[in-house]
Coordinates of N, CA and C in Angstrom, one line a residue:
X1 N 7.9 30.6 11.5 CA 7.1 29.6 10.8 C 7.2 28.2 11.3
X2 N 6.2 27.5 11.6 CA 6.3 26.2 12.1 C 7.0 25.2 11.1
X3 N 7.6 24.3 11.8 CA 8.4 23.3 10.9 C 7.4 22.3 10.4
X4 N 7.7 21.5 9.4 CA 6.8 20.6 8.8 C 6.5 19.4 9.8
X5 N 5.3 18.9 9.9 CA 5.0 17.9 10.7 C 5.9 16.6 10.3
X6 N 6.1 15.8 11.3 CA 6.8 14.5 11.1 C 5.9 13.7 10.4
X7 N 6.5 12.9 9.4 CA 5.6 11.9 8.8 C 5.9 10.5 9.4
X8 N 5.0 10.0 10.0 CA 5.1 8.5 10.7 C 4.3 7.6 9.7
X9 N 5.1 6.7 9.1 CA 4.6 5.7 8.3 C 4.4 4.5 9.3
X10 N 3.0 4.0 9.2 CA 2.6 3.0 10.1 C 2.4 1.7 9.2
X11 N 3.3 0.8 9.5 CA 3.2 -0.5 8.7 C 2.7 -1.5 9.6
X12 N 2.0 -2.6 9.0 CA 1.4 -3.8 9.7 C 2.4 -4.5 10.5
X13 N 3.5 -4.8 9.8 CA 4.5 -5.6 10.6 C 4.3 -7.1 10.1
X14 N 5.3 -8.0 10.3 CA 5.3 -9.4 9.8 C 6.5 -10.1 10.4
X15 N 6.3 -11.4 10.6 CA 7.3 -12.2 11.0 C 8.3 -12.6 10.0
X16 N 7.9 -12.2 8.7 CA 8.9 -12.4 7.6 C 9.7 -11.1 7.4
X17 N 11.1 -11.3 7.5 CA 11.8 -10.3 7.6 C 11.9 -9.6 6.2
X18 N 11.4 -10.0 5.3 CA 11.3 -9.3 4.0 C 10.4 -8.1 4.1
X19 N 9.4 -8.3 4.9 CA 8.4 -7.2 5.0 C 9.0 -6.0 5.5
X20 N 9.6 -6.0 6.7 CA 10.3 -4.8 7.2 C 11.3 -4.2 6.4
X21 N 12.1 -5.2 5.7 CA 13.1 -4.6 4.9 C 12.6 -3.8 3.6
X22 N 11.4 -4.4 3.1 CA 10.7 -3.6 2.0 C 10.1 -2.3 2.5
X23 N 9.5 -2.3 3.7 CA 9.0 -1.0 4.3 C 10.1 0.0 4.4
X24 N 11.2 -0.5 5.0 CA 12.3 0.6 5.2 C 12.9 1.0 3.8
X25 N 12.9 0.1 2.8 CA 13.3 0.6 1.4 C 12.4 1.6 0.9
X26 N 11.1 1.3 1.0 CA 10.1 2.4 0.6 C 10.3 3.8 1.3
X27 N 10.6 3.8 2.6 CA 10.8 4.9 3.4 C 12.0 5.7 2.8
X28 N 13.1 4.9 2.7 CA 14.3 5.5 2.0 C 14.0 6.2 0.7
X29 N 13.1 5.7 0.0 CA 12.7 6.4 -1.3 C 11.9 7.6 -1.1
X30 N 11.0 7.6 -0.1 CA 10.3 8.8 0.3 C 11.3 9.9 0.9
X31 N 12.2 9.6 1.6 CA 13.1 10.6 2.2 C 14.0 11.1 1.0
X32 N 14.4 10.4 -0.1 CA 15.2 10.7 -1.1 C 14.3 11.7 -2.0
X33 N 13.1 11.6 -2.2 CA 12.2 12.4 -2.8 C 11.8 13.7 -2.3
X34 N 11.9 13.8 -0.8 CA 11.5 15.0 -0.1 C 12.6 15.4 1.0
X35 N 13.7 16.0 0.4 CA 14.7 16.4 1.3 C 14.2 17.2 2.4
X36 N 14.7 17.1 3.6 CA 14.4 17.7 4.8 C 13.0 17.2 5.6
X37 N 12.4 16.3 4.9 CA 11.3 15.9 5.6 C 11.6 14.8 6.5
X38 N 11.3 14.8 7.8 CA 11.6 13.8 8.7 C 10.5 12.7 8.5
X39 N 11.0 11.4 8.4 CA 10.1 10.3 8.1 C 10.5 9.3 9.1
X40 N 9.5 8.8 10.0 CA 9.8 7.8 10.9 C 8.9 6.6 10.6
X41 N 9.3 5.3 11.0 CA 8.5 4.2 10.7 C 8.1 3.4 12.0
X42 N 6.8 3.1 12.1 CA 6.4 2.3 13.3 C 5.6 1.2 12.9
X43 N 5.6 0.0 13.5 CA 4.9 -1.2 13.2 C 3.7 -1.5 14.2
X44 N 2.6 -2.0 13.7 CA 1.5 -2.4 14.5 C 1.8 -3.7 15.3
X45 N 2.5 -4.6 14.8 CA 2.9 -5.8 15.3 C 4.1 -6.5 14.7
X46 N 4.8 -7.4 15.5 CA 5.8 -8.1 15.0 C 7.2 -7.5 15.0
X47 N 7.2 -6.2 14.4 CA 8.5 -5.7 14.3 C 8.6 -4.4 15.3
X48 N 9.9 -4.0 15.5 CA 10.1 -2.8 16.3 C 10.7 -1.8 15.2
X49 N 10.5 -0.5 15.6 CA 9.8 0.0 16.8 C 8.3 0.0 16.7
X50 N 7.6 -0.1 17.9 CA 6.1 0.0 17.7 C 5.7 1.4 17.4
X51 N 4.4 1.5 17.1 CA 4.0 2.9 16.8 C 3.9 3.6 18.1
X52 N 3.5 3.0 19.2 CA 3.6 3.8 20.5 C 4.8 4.3 20.9
X53 N 5.8 3.4 20.7 CA 7.3 3.8 21.1 C 7.7 5.0 20.3
X54 N 7.4 5.0 19.0 CA 7.8 6.1 18.1 C 7.2 7.5 18.6
X55 N 5.9 7.3 18.8 CA 5.1 8.5 19.2 C 5.6 9.0 20.6
X56 N 6.0 8.1 21.6 CA 6.6 8.5 22.8 C 7.9 9.2 22.6
X57 N 8.7 8.7 21.8 CA 10.0 9.3 21.5 C 9.9 10.6 20.8
X58 N 9.0 10.8 19.9 CA 8.8 12.0 19.3 C 8.4 13.1 20.3
X59 N 7.4 12.7 21.1 CA 7.0 13.6 22.2 C 8.1 14.1 23.2
X60 N 8.9 13.1 23.5 CA 10.0 13.4 24.4 C 11.0 14.4 23.8
X61 N 11.0 14.4 22.5 CA 12.0 15.3 21.7 C 11.4 16.7 21.6
X62 N 10.0 16.9 22.0 CA 9.5 18.2 21.7 C 8.7 18.4 20.5
X63 N 8.6 17.2 19.7 CA 7.8 17.3 18.5 C 6.4 17.6 18.9
X64 N 5.7 18.5 18.0 CA 4.2 18.8 18.3 C 3.4 18.0 17.2
X65 N 3.7 18.2 15.9 CA 2.8 17.7 14.8 C 3.3 16.6 14.2
X66 N 2.4 15.7 13.9 CA 2.7 14.4 13.2 C 1.6 14.1 12.4
X67 N 1.8 13.7 11.1 CA 1.0 13.1 10.2 C 1.2 11.5 10.2
X68 N 0.2 10.8 10.7 CA 0.4 9.3 10.7 C -0.4 8.8 9.4
X69 N 0.5 8.1 8.7 CA 0.2 7.6 7.4 C 0.1 6.1 7.4
X70 N -1.2 5.4 7.3 CA -1.3 4.0 7.2 C -0.6 3.4 5.9
X71 N 0.3 2.6 6.1 CA 0.8 1.9 4.8 C 0.0 0.7 4.3
X72 N -1.2 1.2 4.0 CA -2.2 0.3 3.5 C -2.8 0.6 2.1
X73 N -3.3 -0.3 1.4 CA -3.8 -0.1 0.2 C -5.3 0.1 0.1
X74 N -5.9 -0.4 1.2 CA -7.4 -0.2 1.2 C -7.8 0.3 2.6
X75 N -8.9 0.9 2.7 CA -9.5 1.3 4.0 C -10.3 0.2 4.6
X76 N -9.7 -0.7 5.3 CA -10.3 -1.7 6.0 C -10.1 -1.7 7.5
X77 N -10.1 -2.8 8.2 CA -10.2 -2.7 9.6 C -8.9 -2.1 10.2
X78 N -7.8 -2.4 9.7 CA -6.5 -1.7 10.3 C -6.7 -0.1 10.3
X79 N -7.1 0.4 9.1 CA -7.1 1.8 8.9 C -8.3 2.4 9.8
X80 N -9.5 1.6 9.9 CA -10.7 2.2 10.5 C -10.6 1.9 12.0
X81 N -10.0 0.9 12.5 CA -10.0 0.6 14.1 C -8.6 0.5 14.6
X82 N -7.8 -0.3 14.1 CA -6.5 -0.6 14.8 C -5.6 0.8 15.0
X83 N -5.4 1.4 13.8 CA -4.6 2.6 13.8 C -5.2 3.8 14.7
X84 N -6.5 4.1 14.5 CA -7.0 5.2 15.4 C -6.9 4.7 16.8
X85 N -7.1 3.4 17.1 CA -6.9 3.1 18.6 C -5.5 3.5 19.2
X86 N -4.5 3.0 18.4 CA -3.1 3.2 18.7 C -2.9 4.7 18.8
X87 N -3.3 5.6 18.0 CA -3.1 6.9 17.9 C -3.8 7.7 19.1
X88 N -4.9 7.1 19.5 CA -5.6 7.7 20.7 C -4.7 7.6 22.0
X89 N -3.8 6.6 22.0 CA -3.0 6.4 23.2 C -1.7 7.3 23.1
X90 N -1.6 8.1 22.1 CA -0.3 8.9 21.9 C -0.3 9.9 23.1
X91 N 0.9 10.5 23.4 CA 1.0 11.6 24.4 C 0.2 12.7 24.0
X92 N -0.2 13.3 25.0 CA -1.2 14.4 24.8 C -0.7 15.7 24.1
X93 N 0.6 15.7 24.3 CA 1.3 16.9 23.6 C 1.3 16.8 22.1
X94 N 1.2 15.6 21.5 CA 1.2 15.6 20.0 C -0.1 15.9 19.5
X95 N 0.0 16.6 18.4 CA -1.2 16.8 17.5 C -1.0 16.0 16.3
X96 N -1.8 15.0 16.2 CA -1.7 13.9 15.1 C -3.0 14.0 14.2
X97 N -2.5 13.8 12.9 CA -3.6 13.7 11.9 C -3.4 12.5 11.1
X98 N -4.5 11.6 11.0 CA -4.2 10.4 10.3 C -4.5 10.6 8.8
X99 N -3.5 10.3 7.8 CA -3.6 10.4 6.5 C -4.4 9.3 6.0
X100 N -5.0 9.5 4.7 CA -5.7 8.5 4.0 C -4.9 7.3 3.6
X101 N -5.4 6.2 3.5 CA -4.6 5.0 2.9 C -4.2 5.3 1.6
X102 N -3.3 4.5 1.0 CA -2.6 4.8 -0.2 C -3.5 4.6 -1.5
X103 N -4.4 3.7 -1.4 CA -5.2 3.4 -2.7 C -6.7 3.9 -2.4
X104 N -7.4 3.9 -3.6 CA -6.8 3.9 -5.0 C -6.1 5.1 -5.5
X105 N -5.4 4.9 -6.4 CA -4.5 6.0 -7.1 C -4.1 5.6 -8.4
X106 N -4.1 6.6 -9.3 CA -3.5 6.2 -10.7 C -2.0 6.0 -10.6
X107 N -1.3 6.4 -9.6 CA 0.0 6.1 -9.4 C 0.2 4.8 -9.1
X108 N -0.7 4.2 -8.3 CA -0.5 2.7 -7.9 C -0.7 1.8 -9.2
X109 N -1.7 2.2 -10.0 CA -1.9 1.5 -11.2 C -0.6 1.5 -12.1
X110 N 0.0 2.7 -12.2 CA 1.2 2.8 -12.9 C 2.3 1.9 -12.2
X111 N 2.4 1.9 -10.9 CA 3.3 1.0 -10.4 C 3.1 -0.5 -10.7
X112 N 1.9 -0.8 -10.7 CA 1.4 -2.3 -11.1 C 1.9 -2.5 -12.6
X113 N 1.8 -1.6 -13.4 CA 2.3 -1.9 -14.8 C 3.9 -1.8 -14.8
X114 N 4.5 -1.0 -14.1 CA 5.9 -1.0 -14.0 C 6.4 -2.4 -13.6
X115 N 5.8 -3.0 -12.5 CA 6.2 -4.4 -12.1 C 5.9 -5.5 -13.1
X116 N 4.8 -5.3 -13.9 CA 4.5 -6.3 -15.0 C 5.5 -6.1 -16.1
X117 N 5.9 -4.9 -16.4 CA 6.9 -4.7 -17.5 C 8.2 -5.3 -17.0
X118 N 8.7 -5.0 -15.8 CA 9.9 -5.4 -15.4 C 9.9 -7.0 -15.2
X119 N 8.7 -7.6 -15.2 CA 8.6 -9.1 -15.0 C 8.7 -9.8 -16.4
X120 N 8.7 -9.0 -17.5 CA 8.8 -9.4 -18.9 C 7.8 -9.0 -20.0
X121 N 6.8 -8.4 -19.5 CA 5.8 -8.0 -20.4 C 6.2 -6.7 -21.2
X122 N 5.5 -6.3 -22.3 CA 5.8 -5.0 -22.9 C 4.4 -4.3 -23.2
X123 N 4.4 -3.0 -23.5 CA 3.2 -2.4 -23.8 C 2.6 -3.1 -24.9
X124 N 3.4 -3.7 -25.9 CA 2.7 -4.4 -27.0 C 1.9 -5.6 -26.6
X125 N 2.2 -6.2 -25.4 CA 1.5 -7.2 -25.0 C 0.1 -7.1 -24.4
X126 N -0.2 -5.8 -24.1 CA -1.4 -5.5 -23.4 C -2.7 -6.0 -23.9
X127 N -3.0 -5.9 -25.3 CA -4.3 -6.2 -25.8 C -4.4 -7.8 -25.7
X128 N -3.4 -8.5 -25.6 CA -3.5 -9.9 -25.7 C -3.2 -10.7 -24.3
X129 N -3.1 -9.8 -23.3 CA -2.8 -10.3 -22.0 C -3.9 -10.1 -21.0
X130 N -4.3 -11.0 -20.2 CA -5.3 -10.9 -19.1 C -4.4 -10.9 -17.8
X131 N -4.9 -9.9 -16.9 CA -4.2 -9.7 -15.7 C -5.1 -10.0 -14.6
X132 N -4.4 -10.6 -13.6 CA -5.1 -11.0 -12.4 C -4.5 -9.9 -11.3
X133 N -5.5 -9.0 -10.9 CA -5.1 -8.1 -9.8 C -5.3 -8.8 -8.5
X134 N -4.3 -9.2 -7.9 CA -4.2 -10.1 -6.7 C -4.0 -9.3 -5.4
X135 N -4.9 -9.2 -4.7 CA -4.7 -8.5 -3.3 C -4.7 -9.5 -2.2
X136 N -4.5 -9.0 -1.1 CA -4.5 -9.8 0.2 C -5.7 -10.3 0.6
X137 N -6.8 -9.5 0.3 CA -8.2 -9.8 0.7 C -8.6 -9.2 2.0
X138 N -10.0 -9.2 2.2 CA -10.5 -8.6 3.4 C -11.9 -8.9 3.6
X139 N -12.4 -9.0 4.9 CA -13.7 -9.2 5.2 C -14.5 -7.8 5.0
X140 N -13.8 -6.8 4.8 CA -14.5 -5.4 4.7 C -15.1 -5.3 3.2
X141 N -16.5 -5.2 3.2 CA -17.0 -5.1 1.7 C -16.5 -3.9 1.1
X142 N -16.2 -2.8 1.7 CA -15.8 -1.5 1.1 C -14.4 -1.8 0.4
X143 N -13.5 -2.4 1.1 CA -12.3 -2.9 0.5 C -12.4 -3.8 -0.6
X144 N -13.3 -4.6 -0.6 CA -13.4 -5.5 -1.8 C -13.9 -4.9 -2.9
X145 N -14.9 -4.0 -2.7 CA -15.4 -3.1 -3.7 C -14.4 -2.2 -4.4
X146 N -13.6 -1.7 -3.7 CA -12.5 -0.9 -4.2 C -11.6 -1.7 -5.1
X147 N -11.2 -2.9 -4.8 CA -10.4 -3.7 -5.6 C -11.1 -4.0 -6.8
X148 N -12.3 -4.4 -6.8 CA -13.2 -4.7 -7.9 C -13.2 -3.4 -8.9
X149 N -13.3 -2.3 -8.4 CA -13.4 -1.1 -9.2 C -12.1 -0.8 -9.9
X150 N -11.0 -1.0 -9.1 CA -9.6 -0.7 -9.8 C -9.5 -1.8 -10.9
X151 N -9.9 -2.9 -10.7 CA -9.8 -3.9 -11.9 C -10.6 -3.5 -13.1
X152 N -11.8 -3.0 -12.8 CA -12.6 -2.5 -13.9 C -12.1 -1.3 -14.6
X153 N -11.6 -0.4 -13.8 CA -10.9 0.7 -14.5 C -9.7 0.5 -15.3
X154 N -8.8 -0.5 -14.7 CA -7.6 -0.9 -15.4 C -7.8 -1.6 -16.7
X155 N -8.9 -2.2 -16.8 CA -9.3 -3.0 -17.9 C -9.4 -2.1 -19.2
X156 N -9.9 -0.8 -18.8 CA -10.1 0.1 -19.9 C -8.9 0.8 -20.4
X157 N -7.9 0.4 -19.9 CA -6.5 1.0 -20.4 C -5.9 0.2 -21.5
X158 N -6.6 -0.9 -21.9 CA -6.0 -1.6 -23.0 C -5.7 -3.2 -22.8
X159 N -5.9 -3.5 -21.5 CA -5.6 -5.1 -21.2 C -6.7 -5.9 -21.9
X160 N -6.4 -7.1 -22.2 CA -7.4 -8.1 -22.7 C -8.5 -8.3 -21.7
X161 N -8.2 -8.4 -20.5 CA -9.1 -8.4 -19.3 C -8.3 -8.3 -18.1
X162 N -9.0 -7.8 -17.0 CA -8.4 -7.7 -15.7 C -9.4 -8.3 -14.7
X163 N -9.0 -9.3 -13.9 CA -9.9 -9.9 -12.9 C -9.3 -9.6 -11.5
X164 N -10.1 -9.3 -10.5 CA -9.5 -9.2 -9.1 C -9.5 -10.7 -8.6
X165 N -8.6 -10.9 -7.5 CA -8.5 -12.1 -6.9 C -8.1 -11.8 -5.5
X166 N -8.1 -12.7 -4.6 CA -7.8 -12.4 -3.2 C -7.1 -13.6 -2.5
X167 N -6.1 -13.3 -1.7 CA -5.4 -14.4 -1.1 C -6.0 -14.8 0.2
X168 N -7.0 -14.2 0.7 CA -7.8 -14.6 2.0 C -9.2 -13.9 2.0
X169 N -9.9 -14.4 2.8 CA -11.2 -13.7 3.2 C -12.3 -13.7 2.1
X170 N -11.8 -13.5 0.9 CA -12.9 -13.3 -0.2 C -12.4 -14.2 -1.4
X171 N -13.3 -14.3 -2.3 CA -13.1 -15.1 -3.6 C -13.2 -14.2 -4.7
X172 N -12.6 -14.5 -5.8 CA -12.0 -15.8 -6.2 C -10.5 -15.7 -5.8
X173 N -9.9 -16.9 -5.7 CA -8.4 -17.0 -5.4 C -7.7 -16.7 -6.7
X174 N -6.4 -16.5 -6.6 CA -5.6 -16.1 -7.7 C -5.6 -17.3 -8.8
X175 N -5.5 -18.5 -8.4 CA -5.5 -19.6 -9.4 C -6.8 -19.8 -10.1
X176 N -8.0 -19.3 -9.5 CA -9.3 -19.4 -10.1 C -9.4 -18.3 -11.2
X177 N -8.8 -17.1 -10.8 CA -8.9 -16.0 -11.8 C -7.9 -16.3 -13.0
X178 N -6.7 -16.9 -12.8 CA -5.9 -17.3 -13.8 C -6.6 -18.3 -14.8
X179 N -7.3 -19.2 -14.2 CA -8.1 -20.2 -15.0 C -9.1 -19.5 -15.9
X180 N -9.8 -18.5 -15.2 CA -10.9 -17.8 -15.9 C -10.3 -17.1 -17.2
X181 N -9.1 -16.5 -16.9 CA -8.6 -15.8 -18.0 C -8.1 -16.6 -19.1
X182 N -7.6 -17.9 -18.8 CA -7.3 -18.8 -19.8 C -8.5 -19.2 -20.7
X183 N -9.5 -19.4 -19.9 CA -10.9 -19.9 -20.6 C -11.4 -18.8 -21.5
X184 N -11.1 -17.6 -21.0 CA -11.6 -16.4 -21.8 C -10.9 -16.2 -23.1
X185 N -9.7 -16.9 -23.2 CA -9.1 -16.8 -24.5 C -7.8 -15.8 -24.6
X186 N -7.4 -15.3 -23.5 CA -6.3 -14.3 -23.4 C -5.0 -15.2 -23.8
X187 N -4.3 -14.6 -24.7 CA -3.0 -15.3 -25.2 C -2.1 -15.5 -24.0
X188 N -1.9 -14.4 -23.2 CA -1.0 -14.6 -21.9 C -1.8 -14.2 -20.7
X189 N -1.3 -14.7 -19.6 CA -2.0 -14.4 -18.4 C -0.9 -14.0 -17.4
X190 N -1.1 -12.8 -16.8 CA -0.1 -12.3 -15.8 C -0.8 -12.1 -14.6
X191 N 0.0 -12.1 -13.4 CA -0.5 -11.8 -12.0 C 0.3 -10.7 -11.5
X192 N -0.7 -9.7 -11.2 CA 0.0 -8.4 -10.6 C -0.4 -8.3 -9.1
X193 N 0.5 -8.7 -8.2 CA 0.2 -8.6 -6.7 C -0.1 -7.1 -6.3
X194 N -1.3 -6.9 -5.9 CA -1.6 -5.5 -5.3 C -1.3 -5.5 -3.9
X195 N 0.0 -5.7 -3.5 CA 0.4 -5.7 -2.1 C 1.7 -5.0 -2.1
X196 N 2.0 -4.5 -0.9 CA 3.2 -3.6 -0.7 C 4.5 -4.3 -0.4
X197 N 4.5 -5.5 0.4 CA 5.7 -6.1 0.8 C 5.4 -7.6 0.7
X198 N 6.5 -8.3 0.7 CA 6.5 -9.8 0.8 C 5.9 -10.3 2.1
X199 N 5.5 -11.5 2.2 CA 4.9 -12.2 3.3 C 4.0 -13.3 3.1
X200 N 3.3 -13.7 4.1 CA 2.6 -14.9 4.1 C 1.6 -14.8 2.9
X201 N 0.8 -13.8 2.9 CA -0.4 -13.8 1.8 C 0.3 -13.5 0.4
X202 N 1.2 -12.7 0.3 CA 1.9 -12.5 -1.0 C 2.5 -13.9 -1.5
X203 N 3.1 -14.7 -0.6 CA 3.6 -16.0 -1.0 C 2.4 -16.9 -1.5
X204 N 1.3 -16.7 -0.8 CA -0.1 -17.5 -1.3 C -0.4 -17.0 -2.7
X205 N -0.3 -15.7 -3.0 CA -0.6 -15.2 -4.4 C 0.3 -15.9 -5.3
X206 N 1.6 -15.9 -5.0 CA 2.8 -16.4 -5.9 C 2.4 -17.9 -6.2
X207 N 1.9 -18.7 -5.2 CA 1.7 -20.1 -5.4 C 0.5 -20.3 -6.4
X208 N -0.6 -19.3 -6.1 CA -1.7 -19.3 -7.0 C -1.4 -18.9 -8.4
X209 N -0.3 -18.2 -8.7 CA 0.2 -17.8 -10.0 C 0.9 -18.8 -10.8
X210 N 1.0 -20.1 -10.2 CA 1.8 -21.2 -10.9 C 1.3 -21.4 -12.3
X211 N 0.1 -21.2 -12.6 CA -0.4 -21.4 -14.0 C -0.3 -20.2 -15.0
X212 N 0.1 -19.1 -14.5 CA 0.3 -17.9 -15.2 C 1.6 -17.8 -16.1
X213 N 1.7 -17.0 -17.0 CA 2.8 -16.8 -17.8 C 3.9 -15.9 -17.1
X214 N 3.3 -14.8 -16.3 CA 4.1 -13.8 -15.7 C 3.6 -13.6 -14.3
X215 N 4.5 -13.4 -13.4 CA 4.2 -13.1 -12.0 C 5.1 -11.9 -11.7
X216 N 4.4 -10.7 -11.5 CA 5.1 -9.5 -11.1 C 5.6 -9.6 -9.7
X217 N 6.5 -8.6 -9.3 CA 7.0 -8.4 -8.0 C 5.9 -7.6 -7.2
X218 N 6.0 -7.7 -6.0 CA 5.1 -6.7 -5.1 C 5.4 -5.3 -5.4
X219 N 4.6 -4.4 -5.0 CA 4.8 -3.0 -5.3 C 6.1 -2.4 -4.7
X220 N 6.3 -2.7 -3.4 CA 7.6 -2.4 -2.7 C 7.8 -1.0 -2.9
X221 N 9.3 -0.6 -3.0 CA 9.7 0.7 -3.1 C 9.5 1.3 -4.4
X222 N 8.6 1.1 -5.2 CA 8.4 1.8 -6.5 C 8.3 3.2 -6.3
X223 N 8.9 4.0 -7.2 CA 8.8 5.4 -7.0 C 7.5 6.0 -7.0
X224 N 6.6 5.4 -7.8 CA 5.2 5.8 -7.8 C 4.6 5.6 -6.4
X225 N 4.8 4.5 -5.6 CA 4.3 4.3 -4.5 C 4.8 5.4 -3.5
X226 N 6.2 5.8 -3.5 CA 6.7 6.8 -2.7 C 5.9 8.1 -3.0
X227 N 5.7 8.4 -4.2 CA 5.0 9.6 -4.6 C 3.6 9.7 -4.0
X228 N 2.8 8.5 -3.9 CA 1.6 8.5 -3.2 C 1.7 8.8 -1.8
X229 N 2.8 8.2 -1.1 CA 2.9 8.5 0.3 C 3.0 10.1 0.5
X230 N 3.8 10.7 -0.4 CA 4.0 12.1 -0.1 C 2.6 12.9 -0.6
X231 N 1.9 12.4 -1.5 CA 0.7 13.1 -1.8 C -0.3 12.9 -0.7
X232 N -0.4 11.7 0.1 CA -1.2 11.7 1.3 C -0.7 12.5 2.4
X233 N 0.6 12.5 2.5 CA 1.3 13.5 3.5 C 0.7 14.9 3.3
X234 N 0.9 15.4 2.0 CA 0.7 16.8 1.8 C -0.8 17.1 2.0
X235 N -1.7 16.1 1.7 CA -3.2 16.3 1.8 C -3.5 16.3 3.3
X236 N -2.8 15.6 4.1 CA -3.2 15.4 5.6 C -2.6 16.6 6.3
X237 N -1.5 17.2 5.9 CA -0.8 18.2 6.8 C -1.5 19.6 6.5
X238 N -2.2 19.8 5.6 CA -2.7 21.2 5.4 C -3.6 21.7 6.6
X239 N -4.5 20.8 7.0 CA -5.4 21.3 8.2 C -4.5 21.5 9.4
X240 N -3.4 20.8 9.6 CA -2.5 20.9 10.7 C -1.7 22.2 10.6
X241 N -1.3 22.6 9.4 CA -0.5 23.7 9.2 C -1.5 25.0 9.4
X242 N -2.8 24.9 8.9 CA -3.6 26.0 9.1 C -3.9 26.2 10.5
X243 N -4.0 25.1 11.2 CA -4.3 25.2 12.7 C -3.3 25.9 13.5
X244 N -2.1 25.8 13.1 CA -1.0 26.3 13.8 C -0.5 27.7 13.2
X245 N -1.2 28.2 12.1 CA -1.1 29.4 11.6 C 0.3 29.5 10.8
X246 N 0.6 28.4 10.2 CA 1.9 28.5 9.4 C 1.7 28.8 8.0

């Protein structure tokens, strides 16, 4: 019986050391949830090891099957272009399948609520609290549409209102969404960063949340996020396993 494919988590990377530390904490959570699964981490930029170096090391060890999982919340440029380009440069002996990005997922919405409650809200606050769903932003219309749809669906779970906001590339900004929810009459306003790790754009979200009552932490190593990683891995590995007759 063939061994399980290696899970290669592909993170963007950042000059901010908090980014890599958070990625590694999330990967540790994944390993804890799936004993025996080999999980490696590679970065597209700024941090080591690079994705290419990890792939070369795996090939040199004799690994055949890899599931490459983009540590991304939306399917934008990195998932559509950058990561496939890097994977095409992998050693020929590797059989690689690229998993889907993490979002959208009900588990991620649950992680957002976990962070809001950890920041001081309670379920009793839902009906009187407006939430800003603050993402990094993208020039990709598909990614923007996904964020807007998540906000619409989340609103139906009982919040006073939910508004999307973006730290770059798109509007509105976090501070504008906070202001809109105040004008709408929500008793409280909370900002929920829909980002995985700290860094430049999450810091911009935090600055934009100055007028809010509550600012949640980034998703980070929330157990729900780790579960999504494993779901995406399991979905991606099935064709690989079938192909090798396992």
